[in-house]
Amino acid sequence: MGGFAKMGWRSKSAQLQELINPGGSVQWDSGRGLTAHTHTERERERAVNMSLLPLVRSFLTAKRGPLPAIQAFRRNTGGRPAAERAAGGLKTAEDLPGTGLLSNFYWHFIRGYYEKTHELQIVQKKMFGPIWKNKFGPITVINVATADLIEQVLRQEGKYPVRAHMPHWREYRELRGQAYGPLCEYGEKWHQLRSMLNPKMLKPKEVSNYSPAINEVVTDFVKKVKWLRENQGGGVMLNDVSSELYKFAFEAEKLVNKKIREIEEHVEKGCAVEGEYLTYLLANIKMTPFDVYGSLCELLLAAVDTTSNTTSWILYNLAREPSIQQQLYEEVTSVCPGDQIPEAKDFANMPFLKAVAKETLRMYPVVPGNARLAIEKGVVAGGYYFPKNTLFHLCHYAVSQEDSEFTESRSFQPNRWLRTNKEEKNQHHPFASIPFGFGTRTCLGKRVAELEMYSVISQLIKHFEVRPDPSGKVVMAKTRTLLCPGSPINLQFIDRK
């Protein structure tokens, strides 16, 4: 390692130390190399990082300017804030432990966490404690991994909360000539969009009007399951459940486009229009068809992931827990006996169905880690002061897997969410599991996604007994921005007698 000094790397030693080991105790000496002992796991990891130094030589010596994505980030946030110490003796990000660029490379690609960053939350929380930083070149991310810390950050997010600036998504929408939707818009424009979209999306009474249309789609899906089982699954198997749910959900986009064209034609002709959400939006003089299409595209994409992933995990867990599946079957059939199809009004009498969905979203949150950008003012959390423009990573997955919050957190226990289980229900912090977010940034499609999940699960459970893959294969989750099954979920669907 001393060879780097001969190559003119002395002037880079401080820079390398900060990249590899921000706030840490392992020191780099340009003449002697790594000077600390490497008996602990953290020190061994840092020692490996030193062997990766050649990989960043070009990064440290390059004359060119920052990458376009970094330039966009700096424009949107006003650049990296200088380190500052708050009054009152509060600590700052400079005092936090964490990882640098090389260490992040090591964890993601050498240790293989790039597809399981949700599990990396747990690993690094054990290493650094409930709050730590990750440095990605010029960008610093502050991780918070307790329910209390998450609440502290969210309670200070201001009137126009921002998850994170999304320059690539926004540029893609511009290149395609599409409007920004509620996911990638921010500021006052975002607030205006939400105020127009919210009334028909977040009020349970309004959402219940969609139940007949959703049930029509679900009934078709039940028929498709039977066809796939008979023609491709040897009479019992449905292979790759998630894939089938994705395909089925995406068919909705064709219907949306067709409906938009029909309503536009009626509005242009001055004809009266009746209907549900699309009609409401297109008849609203504050939203142009251009705006409506941009918003609905984002809502559809979000709904597809939420509904298909969560429904897949629900079926997977019910297949592995027959007693829980039987309890759910008895509840559904007692409320809707015979051939009666469950509707929105019926789900108020199915607390266990709702508990099954809640427990699945706790174990497999669609968004395992959310972001918040403090754009309006500084934030105080955990005894630290973070200035304006600090980027936070809310480690929802790590928090939801804490035994201190949920007894036997790695096991599927829907009963913990029932009102009759007061001890368990009162044990966890209200921010320990918030799969649909919090506050004004709450998931816009929450009510619709819940209605879709309740409808498809209740109908499938009425028609089929779901059993696991005879091969005994265990499906693990992977991070693909969202949390999804890491391999196909194959299940047996046996007709109920």
Tab-separated table of C-alpha atoms in Angstrom:
chain	number	residue	atom	x	y	z
A	1	MET	CA	0.000	0.000	0.000
A	2	GLY	CA	2.975	2.331	0.539
A	3	GLY	CA	3.409	2.356	-3.239
A	4	PHE	CA	0.596	4.897	-3.513
A	5	ALA	CA	2.820	7.500	-1.819
A	6	LYS	CA	5.441	7.052	-4.543
A	7	MET	CA	2.748	7.585	-7.169
A	8	GLY	CA	2.041	11.058	-5.849
A	9	TRP	CA	-0.926	10.205	-3.649
A	10	ARG	CA	0.331	11.995	-0.505
A	11	SER	CA	-1.791	15.053	-1.249
A	12	LYS	CA	-4.869	12.824	-1.472
A	13	SER	CA	-4.540	11.120	1.919
A	14	ALA	CA	-7.039	13.372	3.717
A	15	GLN	CA	-9.512	13.028	0.849
A	16	LEU	CA	-9.184	9.252	0.874
A	17	GLN	CA	-9.623	9.088	4.637
A	18	GLU	CA	-12.875	11.018	4.415
A	19	LEU	CA	-14.160	8.890	1.528
A	20	ILE	CA	-13.408	5.592	3.247
A	21	ASN	CA	-13.948	6.333	6.865
A	22	PRO	CA	-15.869	9.546	7.652
A	23	GLY	CA	-15.827	10.158	11.379
A	24	GLY	CA	-14.078	6.818	12.013
A	25	SER	CA	-10.987	5.830	13.929
A	26	VAL	CA	-9.014	3.966	11.254
A	27	GLN	CA	-6.349	6.309	9.866
A	28	TRP	CA	-4.524	6.340	6.557
A	29	ASP	CA	-0.829	7.147	6.600
A	30	SER	CA	0.593	7.792	3.113
A	31	GLY	CA	3.881	6.164	4.122
A	32	ARG	CA	2.686	3.243	6.239
A	33	GLY	CA	-0.830	2.563	4.962
A	34	LEU	CA	-3.539	1.413	7.402
A	35	THR	CA	-2.332	2.086	10.931
A	36	ALA	CA	-5.127	0.719	13.134
A	37	HIS	CA	-5.567	-2.903	14.179
A	38	THR	CA	-8.189	-4.814	12.205
A	39	HIS	CA	-9.603	-7.172	14.819
A	40	THR	CA	-13.220	-5.982	14.616
A	41	GLU	CA	-15.668	-6.476	11.773
A	42	ARG	CA	-15.778	-2.745	11.089
A	43	GLU	CA	-12.004	-2.453	10.941
A	44	ARG	CA	-11.689	-5.533	8.704
A	45	GLU	CA	-14.228	-3.978	6.344
A	46	ARG	CA	-12.247	-0.748	6.257
A	47	ALA	CA	-9.067	-2.661	5.565
A	48	VAL	CA	-10.723	-4.231	2.540
A	49	ASN	CA	-11.795	-0.760	1.443
A	50	MET	CA	-8.137	0.287	1.244
A	51	SER	CA	-7.519	-2.409	-1.337
A	52	LEU	CA	-10.155	-0.742	-3.525
A	53	LEU	CA	-8.292	2.553	-3.767
A	54	PRO	CA	-7.236	2.088	-7.400
A	55	LEU	CA	-10.900	2.005	-8.382
A	56	VAL	CA	-11.343	5.629	-7.379
A	57	ARG	CA	-8.033	6.972	-8.679
A	58	SER	CA	-9.756	8.470	-11.692
A	59	PHE	CA	-12.436	9.942	-9.466
A	60	LEU	CA	-9.863	11.765	-7.356
A	61	THR	CA	-7.676	12.964	-10.232
A	62	ALA	CA	-10.325	13.763	-12.852
A	63	LYS	CA	-10.422	17.357	-14.123
A	64	ARG	CA	-13.920	17.186	-15.577
A	65	GLY	CA	-16.945	18.648	-13.802
A	66	PRO	CA	-19.568	16.693	-11.864
A	67	LEU	CA	-21.901	14.243	-13.548
A	68	PRO	CA	-25.197	15.635	-14.922
A	69	ALA	CA	-27.223	13.957	-12.168
A	70	ILE	CA	-25.065	15.610	-9.506
A	71	GLN	CA	-25.324	18.975	-11.266
A	72	ALA	CA	-29.108	18.636	-11.268
A	73	PHE	CA	-29.096	17.710	-7.586
A	74	ARG	CA	-27.008	20.762	-6.736
A	75	ARG	CA	-29.243	23.075	-8.739
A	76	ASN	CA	-32.345	21.811	-6.993
A	77	THR	CA	-31.003	21.845	-3.445
A	78	GLY	CA	-28.721	24.853	-3.592
A	79	GLY	CA	-25.584	22.713	-3.325
A	80	ARG	CA	-24.075	20.960	-0.326
A	81	PRO	CA	-24.504	23.006	2.834
A	82	ALA	CA	-21.346	23.829	4.727
A	83	ALA	CA	-20.881	22.114	8.076
A	84	GLU	CA	-22.349	24.219	10.831
A	85	ARG	CA	-22.796	23.772	14.561
A	86	ALA	CA	-26.154	24.665	16.023
A	87	ALA	CA	-26.691	26.612	19.187
A	88	GLY	CA	-27.557	24.763	22.354
A	89	GLY	CA	-24.799	22.182	22.151
A	90	LEU	CA	-26.459	20.022	19.499
A	91	LYS	CA	-24.213	17.781	17.427
A	92	THR	CA	-24.119	17.888	13.620
A	93	ALA	CA	-23.648	15.453	10.751
A	94	GLU	CA	-19.882	15.829	11.136
A	95	ASP	CA	-20.176	13.983	14.448
A	96	LEU	CA	-22.042	10.994	12.993
A	97	PRO	CA	-20.438	7.636	12.200
A	98	GLY	CA	-21.038	6.087	8.813
A	99	THR	CA	-19.636	5.030	5.462
A	100	GLY	CA	-17.821	6.775	2.627
A	101	LEU	CA	-17.799	6.179	-1.117
A	102	LEU	CA	-15.451	3.189	-1.061
A	103	SER	CA	-17.144	1.624	1.917
A	104	ASN	CA	-20.504	1.907	0.146
A	105	PHE	CA	-18.985	0.233	-2.913
A	106	TYR	CA	-17.734	-2.569	-0.670
A	107	TRP	CA	-21.109	-3.183	0.984
A	108	HIS	CA	-23.159	-2.984	-2.192
A	109	PHE	CA	-20.961	-4.889	-4.625
A	110	ILE	CA	-18.349	-6.895	-2.688
A	111	ARG	CA	-20.738	-7.992	0.046
A	112	GLY	CA	-23.639	-8.134	-2.427
A	113	TYR	CA	-26.207	-5.878	-0.759
A	114	TYR	CA	-27.053	-3.923	-3.917
A	115	GLU	CA	-30.212	-6.043	-4.338
A	116	LYS	CA	-31.005	-6.261	-0.636
A	117	THR	CA	-30.437	-2.743	0.643
A	118	HIS	CA	-33.413	-3.291	2.963
A	119	GLU	CA	-31.317	-5.820	4.901
A	120	LEU	CA	-28.332	-3.467	4.784
A	121	GLN	CA	-30.405	-1.069	6.894
A	122	ILE	CA	-30.403	-3.650	9.699
A	123	VAL	CA	-26.691	-4.456	9.307
A	124	GLN	CA	-25.568	-0.835	9.432
A	125	LYS	CA	-27.930	0.014	12.274
A	126	LYS	CA	-26.149	-2.656	14.333
A	127	MET	CA	-22.783	-1.199	13.335
A	128	PHE	CA	-23.452	2.503	13.844
A	129	GLY	CA	-26.553	2.850	15.987
A	130	PRO	CA	-29.976	4.334	15.133
A	131	ILE	CA	-28.633	7.320	13.168
A	132	TRP	CA	-25.692	7.357	10.750
A	133	LYS	CA	-24.543	8.827	7.454
A	134	ASN	CA	-23.642	7.451	4.038
A	135	LYS	CA	-21.489	9.568	1.725
A	136	PHE	CA	-21.842	9.135	-2.027
A	137	GLY	CA	-19.255	11.533	-3.401
A	138	PRO	CA	-20.676	15.035	-2.896
A	139	ILE	CA	-23.998	13.736	-1.539
A	140	THR	CA	-24.491	12.879	2.141
A	141	VAL	CA	-27.507	10.857	3.259
A	142	ILE	CA	-28.611	10.789	6.910
A	143	ASN	CA	-30.176	7.456	7.893
A	144	VAL	CA	-32.683	7.334	10.754
A	145	ALA	CA	-33.743	3.888	11.955
A	146	THR	CA	-36.071	4.146	14.942
A	147	ALA	CA	-39.763	4.978	14.933
A	148	ASP	CA	-39.152	7.951	17.215
A	149	LEU	CA	-36.470	9.425	14.927
A	150	ILE	CA	-38.652	8.924	11.861
A	151	GLU	CA	-41.470	10.760	13.607
A	152	GLN	CA	-39.140	13.617	14.569
A	153	VAL	CA	-38.082	14.099	10.935
A	154	LEU	CA	-41.588	13.855	9.489
A	155	ARG	CA	-43.087	16.239	12.046
A	156	GLN	CA	-40.700	18.946	10.817
A	157	GLU	CA	-41.174	18.510	7.057
A	158	GLY	CA	-43.038	21.763	6.369
A	159	LYS	CA	-45.953	22.656	4.090
A	160	TYR	CA	-44.466	21.270	0.872
A	161	PRO	CA	-42.596	18.069	1.833
A	162	VAL	CA	-40.171	16.656	-0.721
A	163	ARG	CA	-39.192	12.976	-0.830
A	164	ALA	CA	-36.121	13.682	-2.922
A	165	HIS	CA	-35.468	15.560	-6.122
A	166	MET	CA	-35.893	13.259	-9.108
A	167	PRO	CA	-33.992	14.893	-12.000
A	168	HIS	CA	-33.899	11.749	-14.165
A	169	TRP	CA	-37.619	11.052	-13.819
A	170	ARG	CA	-38.486	14.673	-14.486
A	171	GLU	CA	-36.186	14.825	-17.524
A	172	TYR	CA	-37.746	11.642	-18.910
A	173	ARG	CA	-41.219	13.160	-18.584
A	174	GLU	CA	-40.017	16.305	-20.387
A	175	LEU	CA	-38.440	14.309	-23.225
A	176	ARG	CA	-41.681	12.370	-23.678
A	177	GLY	CA	-43.767	15.558	-23.562
A	178	GLN	CA	-45.589	14.441	-20.413
A	179	ALA	CA	-46.686	16.500	-17.430
A	180	TYR	CA	-45.260	15.983	-13.959
A	181	GLY	CA	-47.485	13.980	-11.642
A	182	PRO	CA	-47.761	13.940	-7.835
A	183	LEU	CA	-44.706	11.675	-7.479
A	184	CYS	CA	-42.136	13.878	-9.209
A	185	GLU	CA	-43.706	17.314	-8.815
A	186	TYR	CA	-42.928	19.409	-5.746
A	187	GLY	CA	-43.471	22.792	-4.151
A	188	GLU	CA	-46.628	24.821	-4.635
A	189	LYS	CA	-47.419	23.082	-7.947
A	190	TRP	CA	-47.375	19.716	-6.152
A	191	HIS	CA	-49.682	21.101	-3.467
A	192	GLN	CA	-52.160	22.282	-6.107
A	193	LEU	CA	-52.128	18.852	-7.766
A	194	ARG	CA	-52.750	17.060	-4.477
A	195	SER	CA	-55.592	19.396	-3.533
A	196	MET	CA	-57.370	18.458	-6.773
A	197	LEU	CA	-56.568	14.741	-6.656
A	198	ASN	CA	-57.237	14.086	-2.964
A	199	PRO	CA	-61.050	14.403	-2.681
A	200	LYS	CA	-61.847	11.413	-4.865
A	201	MET	CA	-58.882	9.294	-3.800
A	202	LEU	CA	-58.603	9.478	-0.009
A	203	LYS	CA	-62.215	9.610	1.177
A	204	PRO	CA	-63.466	6.063	1.932
A	205	LYS	CA	-67.008	6.905	0.837
A	206	GLU	CA	-65.792	8.128	-2.552
A	207	VAL	CA	-63.450	5.170	-3.048
A	208	SER	CA	-66.231	2.677	-2.254
A	209	ASN	CA	-67.882	3.772	-5.517
A	210	TYR	CA	-65.095	1.977	-7.399
A	211	SER	CA	-65.967	-1.383	-5.823
A	212	PRO	CA	-68.250	-2.678	-8.636
A	213	ALA	CA	-65.635	-1.922	-11.311
A	214	ILE	CA	-62.833	-3.487	-9.248
A	215	ASN	CA	-64.909	-6.606	-8.585
A	216	GLU	CA	-65.585	-7.015	-12.283
A	217	VAL	CA	-61.832	-7.036	-12.898
A	218	VAL	CA	-61.172	-9.391	-9.968
A	219	THR	CA	-63.828	-11.831	-11.179
A	220	ASP	CA	-62.055	-11.960	-14.547
A	221	PHE	CA	-58.762	-12.578	-12.743
A	222	VAL	CA	-60.249	-15.555	-10.854
A	223	LYS	CA	-61.252	-17.023	-14.230
A	224	LYS	CA	-57.740	-16.395	-15.544
A	225	VAL	CA	-56.226	-18.196	-12.540
A	226	LYS	CA	-58.368	-21.240	-13.324
A	227	TRP	CA	-57.355	-21.143	-16.994
A	228	LEU	CA	-53.644	-20.813	-16.230
A	229	ARG	CA	-53.832	-23.563	-13.645
A	230	GLU	CA	-55.505	-25.994	-16.036
A	231	ASN	CA	-53.453	-25.156	-19.133
A	232	GLN	CA	-50.009	-24.357	-17.725
A	233	GLY	CA	-49.923	-25.650	-14.157
A	234	GLY	CA	-50.912	-29.298	-14.366
A	235	GLY	CA	-54.325	-28.574	-12.907
A	236	VAL	CA	-53.075	-27.171	-9.590
A	237	MET	CA	-50.123	-24.769	-10.004
A	238	LEU	CA	-50.068	-21.066	-10.768
A	239	ASN	CA	-46.483	-20.229	-11.622
A	240	ASP	CA	-45.005	-16.783	-11.001
A	241	VAL	CA	-47.991	-15.235	-9.248
A	242	SER	CA	-46.390	-11.774	-9.172
A	243	SER	CA	-45.895	-11.751	-12.932
A	244	GLU	CA	-49.538	-12.628	-13.571
A	245	LEU	CA	-50.703	-9.898	-11.196
A	246	TYR	CA	-48.428	-7.363	-12.935
A	247	LYS	CA	-49.770	-8.301	-16.377
A	248	PHE	CA	-53.326	-8.116	-15.198
A	249	ALA	CA	-52.857	-4.741	-13.505
A	250	PHE	CA	-51.194	-3.161	-16.539
A	251	GLU	CA	-54.208	-3.964	-18.683
A	252	ALA	CA	-55.940	-1.121	-16.849
A	253	GLU	CA	-53.794	1.454	-18.676
A	254	LYS	CA	-55.428	0.572	-22.003
A	255	LEU	CA	-58.850	1.129	-20.451
A	256	VAL	CA	-57.728	4.450	-18.964
A	257	ASN	CA	-56.470	5.741	-22.326
A	258	LYS	CA	-59.703	4.720	-24.022
A	259	LYS	CA	-61.811	6.370	-21.306
A	260	ILE	CA	-59.786	9.591	-21.493
A	261	ARG	CA	-60.392	9.875	-25.233
A	262	GLU	CA	-64.124	9.264	-24.815
A	263	ILE	CA	-64.540	11.869	-22.063
A	264	GLU	CA	-62.415	14.448	-23.940
A	265	GLU	CA	-64.679	14.095	-26.967
A	266	HIS	CA	-67.808	14.591	-24.823
A	267	VAL	CA	-66.334	17.654	-23.067
A	268	GLU	CA	-65.284	19.232	-26.404
A	269	LYS	CA	-68.813	18.760	-27.762
A	270	GLY	CA	-70.305	20.342	-24.653
A	271	CYS	CA	-72.112	17.139	-23.714
A	272	ALA	CA	-72.912	16.268	-20.109
A	273	VAL	CA	-70.564	13.670	-18.671
A	274	GLU	CA	-71.220	11.218	-15.871
A	275	GLY	CA	-68.856	8.771	-14.274
A	276	GLU	CA	-66.158	8.383	-11.637
A	277	TYR	CA	-62.611	9.633	-11.173
A	278	LEU	CA	-61.568	10.326	-14.761
A	279	THR	CA	-64.771	12.197	-15.438
A	280	TYR	CA	-64.306	14.266	-12.275
A	281	LEU	CA	-60.744	15.220	-13.228
A	282	LEU	CA	-61.378	15.988	-16.887
A	283	ALA	CA	-64.479	18.037	-16.074
A	284	ASN	CA	-62.468	20.013	-13.518
A	285	ILE	CA	-61.498	23.304	-15.195
A	286	LYS	CA	-58.318	23.526	-13.086
A	287	MET	CA	-56.779	20.448	-14.712
A	288	THR	CA	-56.094	20.055	-18.415
A	289	PRO	CA	-56.140	16.603	-20.076
A	290	PHE	CA	-52.342	16.978	-20.248
A	291	ASP	CA	-52.161	17.298	-16.434
A	292	VAL	CA	-54.684	14.528	-15.853
A	293	TYR	CA	-52.794	12.057	-18.024
A	294	GLY	CA	-49.486	12.850	-16.302
A	295	SER	CA	-50.989	12.314	-12.859
A	296	LEU	CA	-52.862	9.144	-13.737
A	297	CYS	CA	-49.804	7.534	-15.338
A	298	GLU	CA	-47.884	7.923	-12.089
A	299	LEU	CA	-50.836	6.750	-9.990
A	300	LEU	CA	-51.270	3.653	-12.164
A	301	LEU	CA	-47.585	2.753	-11.934
A	302	ALA	CA	-47.631	3.140	-8.146
A	303	ALA	CA	-50.854	1.149	-7.825
A	304	VAL	CA	-49.524	-1.735	-9.943
A	305	ASP	CA	-46.487	-2.208	-7.712
A	306	THR	CA	-48.350	-1.826	-4.435
A	307	THR	CA	-51.229	-4.121	-5.303
A	308	SER	CA	-49.331	-6.834	-7.167
A	309	ASN	CA	-46.351	-7.100	-4.793
A	310	THR	CA	-48.388	-7.011	-1.597
A	311	THR	CA	-51.032	-9.412	-2.905
A	312	SER	CA	-48.284	-11.835	-3.945
A	313	TRP	CA	-46.739	-11.738	-0.453
A	314	ILE	CA	-50.170	-12.176	1.169
A	315	LEU	CA	-50.838	-15.333	-0.852
A	316	TYR	CA	-47.307	-16.602	-0.191
A	317	ASN	CA	-47.693	-16.228	3.576
A	318	LEU	CA	-51.229	-17.631	3.665
A	319	ALA	CA	-50.008	-20.713	1.783
A	320	ARG	CA	-47.261	-21.237	4.389
A	321	GLU	CA	-49.652	-20.685	7.325
A	322	PRO	CA	-52.764	-22.863	6.747
A	323	SER	CA	-54.311	-22.075	10.149
A	324	ILE	CA	-54.209	-18.341	9.388
A	325	GLN	CA	-55.649	-18.983	5.923
A	326	GLN	CA	-58.480	-21.012	7.464
A	327	GLN	CA	-59.249	-18.208	9.930
A	328	LEU	CA	-59.453	-15.763	7.025
A	329	TYR	CA	-61.642	-18.128	4.968
A	330	GLU	CA	-64.103	-18.495	7.843
A	331	GLU	CA	-64.317	-14.720	8.291
A	332	VAL	CA	-64.905	-14.038	4.573
A	333	THR	CA	-67.530	-16.760	4.156
A	334	SER	CA	-69.370	-15.734	7.336
A	335	VAL	CA	-69.751	-12.167	6.037
A	336	CYS	CA	-70.344	-13.165	2.392
A	337	PRO	CA	-71.755	-16.719	2.284
A	338	GLY	CA	-72.347	-18.760	-0.848
A	339	ASP	CA	-71.768	-17.009	-4.157
A	340	GLN	CA	-71.981	-13.501	-2.691
A	341	ILE	CA	-69.099	-11.334	-3.935
A	342	PRO	CA	-67.518	-9.163	-1.197
A	343	GLU	CA	-68.001	-5.430	-1.720
A	344	ALA	CA	-66.540	-2.334	-0.078
A	345	LYS	CA	-69.270	-2.215	2.583
A	346	ASP	CA	-68.479	-5.800	3.617
A	347	PHE	CA	-64.828	-5.156	4.435
A	348	ALA	CA	-65.826	-3.123	7.500
A	349	ASN	CA	-66.879	-6.468	8.983
A	350	MET	CA	-63.639	-8.257	8.068
A	351	PRO	CA	-61.039	-7.077	10.622
A	352	PHE	CA	-58.868	-10.156	10.133
A	353	LEU	CA	-58.614	-9.530	6.370
A	354	LYS	CA	-57.373	-6.016	7.117
A	355	ALA	CA	-54.964	-7.416	9.725
A	356	VAL	CA	-53.523	-9.833	7.145
A	357	ALA	CA	-52.852	-6.919	4.771
A	358	LYS	CA	-51.315	-4.783	7.554
A	359	GLU	CA	-49.022	-7.566	8.704
A	360	THR	CA	-47.875	-8.242	5.148
A	361	LEU	CA	-47.115	-4.567	4.578
A	362	ARG	CA	-45.180	-4.513	7.853
A	363	MET	CA	-43.013	-7.470	6.846
A	364	TYR	CA	-42.695	-6.460	3.187
A	365	PRO	CA	-43.208	-2.679	2.920
A	366	VAL	CA	-43.481	-1.725	-0.743
A	367	VAL	CA	-41.159	1.200	-0.045
A	368	PRO	CA	-38.556	-0.211	2.395
A	369	GLY	CA	-36.830	3.157	2.790
A	370	ASN	CA	-38.339	6.540	2.048
A	371	ALA	CA	-36.566	9.868	1.650
A	372	ARG	CA	-37.153	13.377	2.897
A	373	LEU	CA	-35.331	16.514	1.829
A	374	ALA	CA	-35.402	19.347	4.373
A	375	ILE	CA	-35.957	22.214	1.938
A	376	GLU	CA	-37.715	24.759	4.171
A	377	LYS	CA	-35.687	24.786	7.388
A	378	GLY	CA	-33.170	22.886	9.492
A	379	VAL	CA	-34.190	19.743	11.376
A	380	VAL	CA	-33.403	18.611	14.923
A	381	ALA	CA	-33.482	14.847	15.464
A	382	GLY	CA	-31.824	12.557	17.990
A	383	GLY	CA	-29.809	15.367	19.534
A	384	TYR	CA	-28.363	16.453	16.172
A	385	TYR	CA	-28.991	19.586	14.141
A	386	PHE	CA	-29.216	19.177	10.373
A	387	PRO	CA	-29.270	22.313	8.217
A	388	LYS	CA	-31.619	23.089	5.382
A	389	ASN	CA	-31.184	20.849	2.296
A	390	THR	CA	-30.207	17.771	4.339
A	391	LEU	CA	-31.310	14.531	2.687
A	392	PHE	CA	-32.782	11.942	5.086
A	393	HIS	CA	-33.307	8.225	4.505
A	394	LEU	CA	-36.141	6.835	6.642
A	395	CYS	CA	-35.305	3.168	7.287
A	396	HIS	CA	-38.847	1.780	7.494
A	397	TYR	CA	-37.799	-1.818	6.911
A	398	ALA	CA	-35.285	-1.883	9.773
A	399	VAL	CA	-37.814	-0.369	12.167
A	400	SER	CA	-40.613	-2.771	11.216
A	401	GLN	CA	-38.306	-5.749	11.902
A	402	GLU	CA	-37.468	-4.674	15.470
A	403	ASP	CA	-38.535	-7.140	18.171
A	404	SER	CA	-38.785	-4.186	20.553
A	405	GLU	CA	-41.636	-2.906	18.399
A	406	PHE	CA	-43.209	-6.183	17.233
A	407	THR	CA	-42.927	-9.444	19.156
A	408	GLU	CA	-41.234	-12.104	16.989
A	409	SER	CA	-41.032	-9.544	14.213
A	410	ARG	CA	-39.814	-12.040	11.583
A	411	SER	CA	-42.941	-14.185	11.927
A	412	PHE	CA	-46.292	-13.643	10.180
A	413	GLN	CA	-48.798	-12.821	12.934
A	414	PRO	CA	-51.869	-10.889	11.679
A	415	ASN	CA	-53.542	-11.244	15.081
A	416	ARG	CA	-51.188	-8.601	16.453
A	417	TRP	CA	-53.260	-5.956	14.608
A	418	LEU	CA	-56.651	-6.950	16.039
A	419	ARG	CA	-58.304	-4.762	18.646
A	420	THR	CA	-58.784	-7.806	20.873
A	421	ASN	CA	-54.981	-8.066	21.120
A	422	LYS	CA	-54.620	-4.823	23.065
A	423	GLU	CA	-51.233	-5.667	24.584
A	424	GLU	CA	-49.541	-6.218	21.208
A	425	LYS	CA	-51.416	-3.395	19.476
A	426	ASN	CA	-50.377	-0.841	22.104
A	427	GLN	CA	-46.773	-2.041	22.241
A	428	HIS	CA	-45.479	-0.608	18.985
A	429	HIS	CA	-44.847	3.040	18.176
A	430	PRO	CA	-47.376	4.506	15.687
A	431	PHE	CA	-44.506	5.265	13.279
A	432	ALA	CA	-43.038	1.735	13.481
A	433	SER	CA	-45.007	0.671	10.406
A	434	ILE	CA	-46.280	3.374	8.045
A	435	PRO	CA	-46.334	1.627	4.645
A	436	PHE	CA	-48.386	4.388	3.015
A	437	GLY	CA	-46.374	7.263	4.457
A	438	PHE	CA	-47.486	10.100	6.695
A	439	GLY	CA	-48.994	13.568	6.495
A	440	THR	CA	-49.619	15.459	3.287
A	441	ARG	CA	-47.300	13.056	1.432
A	442	THR	CA	-49.435	10.044	2.363
A	443	CYS	CA	-49.760	7.687	-0.610
A	444	LEU	CA	-52.503	9.098	-2.822
A	445	GLY	CA	-53.632	5.623	-3.893
A	446	LYS	CA	-53.803	4.191	-0.365
A	447	ARG	CA	-57.589	3.702	-0.238
A	448	VAL	CA	-57.822	2.301	-3.757
A	449	ALA	CA	-54.871	-0.066	-3.180
A	450	GLU	CA	-56.472	-1.356	0.027
A	451	LEU	CA	-59.806	-1.888	-1.716
A	452	GLU	CA	-58.109	-3.770	-4.558
A	453	MET	CA	-56.154	-6.008	-2.153
A	454	TYR	CA	-59.203	-6.782	-0.021
A	455	SER	CA	-61.273	-7.553	-3.115
A	456	VAL	CA	-58.802	-9.884	-4.822
A	457	ILE	CA	-57.749	-11.748	-1.655
A	458	SER	CA	-61.314	-12.268	-0.410
A	459	GLN	CA	-62.444	-13.649	-3.772
A	460	LEU	CA	-59.406	-15.898	-4.220
A	461	ILE	CA	-59.731	-17.316	-0.703
A	462	LYS	CA	-63.428	-18.031	-1.271
A	463	HIS	CA	-62.644	-19.982	-4.446
A	464	PHE	CA	-59.330	-21.666	-3.632
A	465	GLU	CA	-57.278	-23.192	-0.883
A	466	VAL	CA	-53.797	-21.837	-1.496
A	467	ARG	CA	-50.899	-24.188	-0.830
A	468	PRO	CA	-47.128	-23.658	-1.091
A	469	ASP	CA	-44.850	-24.785	-3.893
A	470	PRO	CA	-44.316	-28.564	-3.464
A	471	SER	CA	-40.596	-28.017	-4.052
A	472	GLY	CA	-40.413	-26.189	-0.723
A	473	LYS	CA	-38.634	-23.199	-2.274
A	474	VAL	CA	-38.302	-20.206	0.023
A	475	VAL	CA	-38.762	-16.814	-1.668
A	476	MET	CA	-36.656	-13.948	-0.355
A	477	ALA	CA	-37.287	-10.265	-0.942
A	478	LYS	CA	-35.019	-8.078	-3.040
A	479	THR	CA	-34.765	-4.315	-3.449
A	480	ARG	CA	-35.521	-3.018	-6.920
A	481	THR	CA	-36.157	0.539	-5.731
A	482	LEU	CA	-39.311	-1.050	-4.331
A	483	LEU	CA	-39.362	-4.286	-2.325
A	484	CYS	CA	-40.429	-7.237	-4.467
A	485	PRO	CA	-40.088	-11.041	-4.567
A	486	GLY	CA	-36.525	-12.047	-5.397
A	487	SER	CA	-37.677	-15.121	-7.345
A	488	PRO	CA	-40.972	-16.373	-8.800
A	489	ILE	CA	-43.712	-17.231	-6.308
A	490	ASN	CA	-45.283	-20.515	-7.424
A	491	LEU	CA	-48.395	-21.651	-5.550
A	492	GLN	CA	-51.030	-24.375	-5.720
A	493	PHE	CA	-54.658	-23.245	-6.104
A	494	ILE	CA	-57.005	-26.047	-5.025
A	495	ASP	CA	-60.757	-25.642	-5.593
A	496	ARG	CA	-62.801	-25.271	-2.433
A	497	LYS	CA	-65.391	-28.007	-1.934
